[in-house]
PDB file of C-alpha atoms in Angstrom:
ATOM      1  CA  MET A  14      80.529 151.840 148.040  1.00  0.00           C
ATOM      2  CA  SER A  15      84.041 150.668 147.416  1.00  0.00           C
ATOM      3  CA  THR A  16      82.848 147.053 147.213  1.00  0.00           C
ATOM      4  CA  GLU A  17      80.527 147.713 144.262  1.00  0.00           C
ATOM      5  CA  PRO A  18      83.208 148.814 141.793  1.00  0.00           C
ATOM      6  CA  GLU A  19      85.459 146.040 143.014  1.00  0.00           C
ATOM      7  CA  ASN A  20      82.754 143.415 142.494  1.00  0.00           C
ATOM      8  CA  HIS A  21      81.853 144.871 139.138  1.00  0.00           C
ATOM      9  CA  THR A  22      85.491 144.780 138.119  1.00  0.00           C
ATOM     10  CA  LEU A  23      85.803 141.155 139.207  1.00  0.00           C
ATOM     11  CA  VAL A  24      82.677 140.259 137.286  1.00  0.00           C
ATOM     12  CA  MET A  25      84.057 141.938 134.171  1.00  0.00           C
ATOM     13  CA  LEU A  26      87.428 140.217 134.554  1.00  0.00           C
ATOM     14  CA  ARG A  27      85.722 136.839 134.929  1.00  0.00           C
ATOM     15  CA  GLU A  28      83.670 137.482 131.803  1.00  0.00           C
ATOM     16  CA  ILE A  29      86.819 138.407 129.901  1.00  0.00           C
ATOM     17  CA  ARG A  30      88.549 135.270 131.184  1.00  0.00           C
ATOM     18  CA  ASP A  31      85.587 133.097 130.177  1.00  0.00           C
ATOM     19  CA  HIS A  32      85.461 134.715 126.752  1.00  0.00           C
ATOM     20  CA  ILE A  33      89.182 134.088 126.206  1.00  0.00           C
ATOM     21  CA  PHE A  34      88.702 130.476 127.292  1.00  0.00           C
ATOM     22  CA  ARG A  35      85.893 130.008 124.742  1.00  0.00           C
ATOM     23  CA  VAL A  36      88.003 131.599 122.016  1.00  0.00           C
ATOM     24  CA  ASP A  37      90.940 129.328 122.893  1.00  0.00           C
ATOM     25  CA  ASN A  38      88.673 126.278 122.650  1.00  0.00           C
ATOM     26  CA  LYS A  39      87.393 127.424 119.268  1.00  0.00           C
ATOM     27  CA  LEU A  40      90.958 127.933 118.055  1.00  0.00           C
ATOM     28  CA  ASP A  41      91.890 124.449 119.235  1.00  0.00           C
ATOM     29  CA  ASP A  42      88.918 123.045 117.322  1.00  0.00           C
ATOM     30  CA  MET A  43      89.938 124.977 114.217  1.00  0.00           C
ATOM     31  CA  ARG A  44      93.529 123.728 114.482  1.00  0.00           C
ATOM     32  CA  GLU A  45      92.277 120.151 114.655  1.00  0.00           C
ATOM     33  CA  ASP A  46      89.982 120.734 111.677  1.00  0.00           C
ATOM     34  CA  ILE A  47      92.877 122.191 109.680  1.00  0.00           C
ATOM     35  CA  ARG A  48      95.075 119.195 110.547  1.00  0.00           C
ATOM     36  CA  GLU A  49      92.318 116.870 109.334  1.00  0.00           C
ATOM     37  CA  VAL A  50      91.817 118.865 106.124  1.00  0.00           C
ATOM     38  CA  LYS A  51      95.582 118.822 105.452  1.00  0.00           C
ATOM     39  CA  ALA A  52      95.706 115.061 105.936  1.00  0.00           C
ATOM     40  CA  ARG A  53      92.760 114.556 103.600  1.00  0.00           C
ATOM     41  CA  LEU A  54      94.243 116.918 101.011  1.00  0.00           C
ATOM     42  CA  THR A  55      97.526 115.028 101.120  1.00  0.00           C
ATOM     43  CA  SER A  56      95.618 111.803 100.530  1.00  0.00           C
ATOM     44  CA  VAL A  57      93.750 113.340  97.574  1.00  0.00           C
ATOM     45  CA  GLU A  58      97.024 114.634  96.090  1.00  0.00           C
ATOM     46  CA  MET A  59      98.640 111.213  96.412  1.00  0.00           C
ATOM     47  CA  ASN A  60      95.656 109.532  94.773  1.00  0.00           C
ATOM     48  CA  LEU A  61      95.696 112.112  91.985  1.00  0.00           C
ATOM     49  CA  ALA A  62      99.399 111.476  91.362  1.00  0.00           C
ATOM     50  CA  THR A  63      98.699 107.733  91.202  1.00  0.00           C
ATOM     51  CA  MET A  64      95.837 108.287  88.770  1.00  0.00           C
ATOM     52  CA  ASN A  65      98.036 110.531  86.593  1.00  0.00           C
ATOM     53  CA  ASN A  66     100.720 107.837  86.454  1.00  0.00           C
ATOM     54  CA  ARG A  67      98.153 105.218  85.488  1.00  0.00           C
ATOM     55  CA  MET A  68      96.690 107.469  82.796  1.00  0.00           C
ATOM     56  CA  ASP A  69     100.187 108.053  81.401  1.00  0.00           C
ATOM     57  CA  ARG A  70     100.741 104.288  81.177  1.00  0.00           C
ATOM     58  CA  PHE A  71      97.348 103.798  79.511  1.00  0.00           C
ATOM     59  CA  ASP A  72      98.212 106.512  77.015  1.00  0.00           C
ATOM     60  CA  GLU A  73     101.526 104.829  76.203  1.00  0.00           C
ATOM     61  CA  ARG A  74      99.857 101.439  75.813  1.00  0.00           C
ATOM     62  CA  LEU A  75      97.113 102.847  73.593  1.00  0.00           C
ATOM     63  CA  ALA A  76      99.690 104.567  71.390  1.00  0.00           C
ATOM     64  CA  ARG A  77     101.587 101.284  71.065  1.00  0.00           C
ATOM     65  CA  VAL A  78      98.407  99.390  70.138  1.00  0.00           C
ATOM     66  CA  GLU A  79      97.488 102.042  67.544  1.00  0.00           C
ATOM     67  CA  ARG A  80     100.968 101.794  65.988  1.00  0.00           C
ATOM     68  CA  ARG A  81     100.865  97.996  65.886  1.00  0.00           C
ATOM     69  CA  LEU A  82      97.442  98.012  64.238  1.00  0.00           C
ATOM     70  CA  GLU A  83      98.661 100.724  61.906  1.00  0.00           C
ATOM     71  CA  LEU A  84      95.797 103.019  62.946  1.00  0.00           C
ATOM     72  CA  VAL A  85      98.166 105.995  63.104  1.00  0.00           C
ATOM     73  CA  GLU A  86     101.343 106.912  61.337  1.00  0.00           C
ATOM     74  CA  ALA A  87     104.476 105.925  63.242  1.00  0.00           C
TER      75      ALA A  87
END
């Protein structure tokens, strides 16, 4: 009878080990996903900053054109 509890215990320990292994793999996948999302977010932020700079220049140019055509008061 002493072998039954021992085998049961080993089975349970193996299941726990396997579960931890699966969780570790999922965490690794999540870490990789987060890295990818961060890289993409950085790219979006850089593109947004570029677009904001371009819009600022367009705004300045439009204001200059409006002043030269006397469409607005200086």
